DNA sequence: TCTTGAACCTCTAGTCGCTAGAGATTGTAG
DNA sequence: CTACAATCTCTAGCGACTAGAGGTTCAAGA
């Protein structure tokens, strides 16, 4: 009744089956007990833990951060400052990313505005790429 | 005089040496002539082509898009509409990304505001992760 | 001309967070 | 009991590089 197959867990938490196995492999999820035929069977704690992981992934935390958050969450008497710090660090990286992308967006919009829709040889888009000095400003790597 | 080693090219265009070799391997750059000792020697056209690639990468275009842009740029009499479309497509994906990240940022800010900086057991950060229904709204994958 | 050592060469593997597929086994409904 | 869906393990692939091993070549100074 309480025991779920990996497919049940997958549907309940909306995490794909191979992803669940992957999380086990990298140690985010504990290896669950198995049936006689070596199939995984999960209990309620696994559902909670996987939900936690999924929500954290949705919020863009990387696996290392999630590992720390999970481990912190098992120490209810400690200060939550370290968890705070992890979130703050992530927020800052999101903000940096937004700043980069905003710059990028304005560059791309500018390129499109400049485009006269004529033949390629007059195309500002190609020109800007070929000769970057035409460009208004520098920006960091986007990656 | 006009022939550059891979290191010279690297410094001139600010693209790392292994990256240049990688671009050759995936067919973004032509395989250049070699010295007797099998070292690569580049000419001015290679400098231009690699600059083009670098600028496009800085603008966040992926290799496939760059491949198309490079090939379009060699057809000066054709309409620049296809190039236009590539830029537009990219702009739209940047805009989607910004929208996602902006949502994310507000979630993370909210989490930090809610945090009372007490013990972990009262930490809203951990609670929100463990029980996502506390969360104000859904958002797409960030990846 | 010789020597040194920086720069070059190829090849493989690792990054991150999965995803896809092959080929074999197991669980379960009818 | 029989299908067949679901599960299993294992390996490889994605994108755009990056790192490192182990070997070779180039060019400047003595």
CSV table of N, CA, C and O (backbone and C1' of nucleotides) in Angstrom, one decimal, chain A residues 5-7 21 34 38 40, chain D residues 6-11 17:
chain,number,residue,atom,x,y,z
A,5,UNK,N,6.3,1.8,-6.6
A,5,UNK,CA,7.3,1.5,-7.6
A,5,UNK,C,7.9,2.8,-8.1
A,5,UNK,O,7.4,3.9,-7.8
A,6,UNK,N,9.0,2.7,-8.8
A,6,UNK,CA,9.7,3.9,-9.3
A,6,UNK,C,8.7,4.7,-10.3
A,6,UNK,O,8.8,5.9,-10.3
A,7,UNK,N,7.9,4.0,-11.0
A,7,UNK,CA,6.9,4.6,-11.9
A,7,UNK,C,5.9,5.4,-11.1
A,7,UNK,O,5.5,6.5,-11.4
A,21,UNK,N,16.5,7.5,-10.9
A,21,UNK,CA,17.7,6.6,-10.8
A,21,UNK,C,19.0,7.4,-10.8
A,21,UNK,O,19.9,7.0,-10.1
A,34,UNK,N,14.6,-3.2,-2.2
A,34,UNK,CA,14.2,-3.8,-3.5
A,34,UNK,C,13.2,-5.0,-3.2
A,34,UNK,O,13.3,-5.6,-2.2
A,38,UNK,N,14.6,-7.4,-7.5
A,38,UNK,CA,15.5,-6.2,-7.6
A,38,UNK,C,14.8,-4.9,-8.1
A,38,UNK,O,15.5,-4.0,-8.6
A,40,UNK,N,12.9,-1.4,-7.3
A,40,UNK,CA,12.9,-0.5,-6.2
A,40,UNK,C,11.5,-0.2,-5.6
A,40,UNK,O,10.6,-0.2,-6.4
D,6,DA,P,3.3,1.0,-18.6
D,6,DA,O5',4.4,0.5,-17.5
D,6,DA,C5',4.0,-0.2,-16.4
D,6,DA,C4',5.3,-0.7,-15.7
D,6,DA,C3',6.4,0.3,-15.5
D,6,DA,O3',6.7,0.3,-14.1
D,6,DA,C1',7.2,-1.8,-16.4
D,7,DT,P,7.6,1.3,-13.5
D,7,DT,O5',9.0,0.5,-13.4
D,7,DT,C5',9.1,-0.5,-12.5
D,7,DT,C4',10.3,-1.4,-12.8
D,7,DT,C3',11.6,-0.8,-12.8
D,7,DT,O3',12.2,-0.9,-11.5
D,7,DT,C1',11.4,-2.4,-14.5
D,8,DC,P,13.6,-0.2,-11.2
D,8,DC,O5',14.6,-1.2,-12.0
D,8,DC,C5',14.9,-2.5,-11.4
D,8,DC,C4',15.9,-3.2,-12.3
D,8,DC,C3',17.2,-2.4,-12.5
D,8,DC,O3',18.1,-2.6,-11.5
D,8,DC,C1',16.4,-3.5,-14.5
D,9,DT,P,19.3,-1.6,-11.3
D,9,DT,O5',20.3,-2.0,-12.5
D,9,DT,C5',20.8,-3.3,-12.5
D,9,DT,C4',21.7,-3.5,-13.8
D,9,DT,C3',22.9,-2.5,-13.8
D,9,DT,O3',24.1,-3.2,-14.1
D,9,DT,C1',21.6,-2.4,-15.8
D,10,DC,P,25.5,-2.4,-13.9
D,10,DC,O5',25.8,-2.0,-15.3
D,10,DC,C5',25.6,-2.9,-16.4
D,10,DC,C4',25.8,-2.2,-17.7
D,10,DC,C3',26.8,-1.1,-17.7
D,10,DC,O3',27.8,-1.4,-18.6
D,10,DC,C1',24.7,-0.4,-18.8
D,11,DT,P,29.1,-0.3,-18.7
D,11,DT,O5',28.8,0.4,-20.0
D,11,DT,C5',28.2,-0.3,-21.1
D,11,DT,C4',27.8,0.7,-22.2
D,11,DT,C3',28.8,1.9,-22.4
D,11,DT,O3',29.1,2.0,-23.7
D,11,DT,C1',26.5,2.7,-22.1
D,17,DC,P,32.1,27.5,-27.2
D,17,DC,O5',33.3,26.4,-27.5
D,17,DC,C5',34.4,26.3,-26.6
D,17,DC,C4',34.1,25.7,-25.3
D,17,DC,C3',35.3,25.7,-24.4
D,17,DC,O3',35.1,26.6,-23.3
D,17,DC,C1',34.0,23.6,-24.4
